[in-house]
Amino acid sequence: MALELTLHTQPEVPLEAECITPQRVAGLAAPEVERLDAMHGNRRVKLGDFFSAAGKGANDIVLNGDLSLVKLIGAQMAQGSIVIEGAVGMHVGWGMSGGQITVRGDAHDWVGPEMSGGRIVVHGDAGHLVGSAYRGQASGICGGEILVHGSVRNETGGAMRRGLIAVGGDAGDFTGVNMIAGTIVVLGNLGIRSGAGMKRGSIVSMNPAPLLPTYQYACSYRPLFLKLCLQHLRGLGFAVEERHINGRWRRWSGDSLELNKGEILLFQR
Amino acid sequence: MSDKDNMTDNGTNTETSAAAKADAKAAPGAASGAAPGAAPKNGGDHIKIVKNATCTFCGCVCDDMDLTVDLKEKRITKAKNACVLGRAWFAEHTIEDRPAALIDGREASVEEAVEEAARILLEARYPITYGLSDSTCEAQRVAVAISDIVKGSVDTTTSVCHGPSGIAFQGVGETTSTLGEVKNRADLVIYWGGNPAESHPRHFTRYAVTPKGMHIPNGKKDRTVVLVDVRKTPSAPVSDIFIQVKPGRDFELLWTLRALVNGKKITADVEELTGVARETLDDLVARMKSCSYGVLFFGMGLTMTRGRHFNSGAVLALAADLNQYAPFVAKPVRGHGNVTGADNVVSWQTGYPFGVNFNRGFPRFNPGEFTTVDVLARGEADAALVIATDPASNFPKKAIETLRRIPVISLDTKPTETSRLARVAFSVATYGINTGGTVYRMDDVPITLRPAFESPYPGDEEILTAIRDKILALRPPRQDAAADRAAP
Ligand code: SF4
């Protein structure tokens, strides 16, 4: 049985509720869940001040209401599932290493920071810095999957080290900036300056994209890994077409200012 | 926000005529001798000369002003060495009669206002402190302490000017020097995305272009000055080489230069991409590699256009790359008088330069999450302490709506949009003119202020200290702080 949390009072200032994560609620009765601590701005509050709980603490959590001011949901999550029926605030899935978070609405900035495993699915749009490093950090996500069916804004996968980020819509500027490794697939359009400072890794787009002068055209080919990757994404509900799966891709290598071992793959035909 | 806004932010100061004792120490004889013709006709013992005073109008923080002060009229009649902006800054301090404190627009005593301010900040769940760039380091320090005690956010106007550079310093690093070193050594001076002729008039003459230096015996003749901008500004005539880049293509141009400096192949049509011919770039790269000391000054044309911290980061990386060939530094040209001090003070108190949050009792840095304009635009804050800046006139509409909704405490030298909508508004003395203290020049050199005359109003530091002490007196006994801190 799942634990169901419903927002009954909208927080006035951001609510940091890292307690909403399977391993924290596991085995707790509903009233005990409501007694868990959260931070409402600078005040320590009880989760029950904002949420009413039903069912009992389990590996599966369902959240109802507009949670756009609720931060850090699913923090350090290692197993189980969280389904958010609406929008969600910043830092969803912070430090996640396993399990799945599903957001039916939009997600704010910093989806899955410091993630190392598991999966985050956003059915709406996501903000800036999806899977990116925090300021001052050397690397972004180092594993796991972030699947955004809508569009994302700037700096998606900044300095990411491993893992998969897929975007159904468009991406903003600086997608895969300073990327160390990993894969970013954008079904829509890439913004400008994709892959700036990239060391290794792949940025894939179905559409032509403006590239930096430090990217060199390498070849046109049918990479096998991409075929598997796109089939995987199609299985997860992304609108990948047959022609993409079997198509040719133009490979641009860069960033020549770094290792030049990264690639931007643009669909050819 | 442009450099222009920085200026309006500074604006005028107001003074009342209320009794201020004439400074007996001002030696009249020597004074009028030192500044012949400066004294008004009725000259004599109410004229004071302040030697080596400091102008705090812009980030140049020129500390070679000779001010002639009329103590009877309480104004500065002459500012020798000041540029046109500095002269206006010193001259604008006319006498105006305003209450020292207002609560809800009604006159109140300073004590009442301090108590009300302390109460607002203590009650708030997410109080924010903002501004600080036109205030002394001493006052900034107290403001950080207040944010720490009430567990709010502290942010400075850096977040809307060179905040991106702050992010870039952390991500890329900074090759830096003082302006003195630039004056004495630099033979290649590049200005990128700035218009110092209008925003920092003495930057050319005092630090970077015309002054003769130890290794630059002939001043400007020994230097090559390059200006990179999207349009020809009044700074262009000073430059030997003017490079016009397509708007919004600075990053591409910088990236191309980095590639050329590092000997990487460029196949793309650079001219079409950036608007700059390949020969111009090759020439610039040759100059950069062969100079004996180069400096890249960058302004808000880089930091506040598309790409922001990556633009700053690209300049810093280019300067770092060039050190393979010649000493090369990159310096942001800062706007407000003590915005550099704000970065320094907030860094040394919290570990981060701006956009710092104390909600959990320890500092967290996350520009975008904790920077004032974002917090206000999302309507997250529930009280604001605004010091020496006017967000209600230059922030986006949504942020201003939040300011109208929440209790605001403002400290300013003049009535502003922000002080008009504030619950508690203090009139304060002007730093550098009425109050002493320390400010940092744009190259992180601390400079002492020599005030010209007294103001009937208290300074920022005095008010903030009173608020801090009141908060400490009023705040409830400590709760379990460790538990708040527990999680991330
Ligand atoms: S350059 Fe700036 S600091 Fe110097 S006198 Fe002019 S306004 Fe004042």
Short mmCIF file of C-alpha atoms and ligand atoms in Angstrom, two decimals, chain B residues 55 57-58 60-62 65 82-83 85-86 201-202, ligand 1:
data_model
loop_
_atom_site.label_atom_id
_atom_site.label_comp_id
_atom_site.label_asym_id
_atom_site.label_seq_id
_atom_site.Cartn_x
_atom_site.Cartn_y
_atom_site.Cartn_z
CA CYS B 55 35.16 59.50 -4.33
CA PHE B 57 30.65 57.18 -6.92
CA CYS B 58 32.07 54.43 -9.10
CA CYS B 60 37.42 53.39 -9.51
CA VAL B 61 37.24 54.79 -5.95
CA CYS B 62 39.66 57.61 -6.74
CA MET B 65 40.26 64.21 -4.28
CA ALA B 82 37.23 64.57 -9.69
CA CYS B 83 35.78 63.61 -13.05
CA LEU B 85 30.56 62.17 -12.44
CA GLY B 86 32.55 62.62 -9.27
CA PRO B 201 35.80 58.29 -16.62
CA ARG B 202 39.11 58.15 -14.74
S1 SF4 C 1 36.28 57.91 -11.90
FE1 SF4 C 1 34.69 57.26 -10.47
S2 SF4 C 1 35.66 57.34 -8.46
FE2 SF4 C 1 36.97 58.51 -9.86
S3 SF4 C 1 36.27 60.61 -9.62
FE3 SF4 C 1 35.13 59.74 -11.34
S4 SF4 C 1 33.24 58.94 -10.43
FE4 SF4 C 1 34.68 59.30 -8.76
#
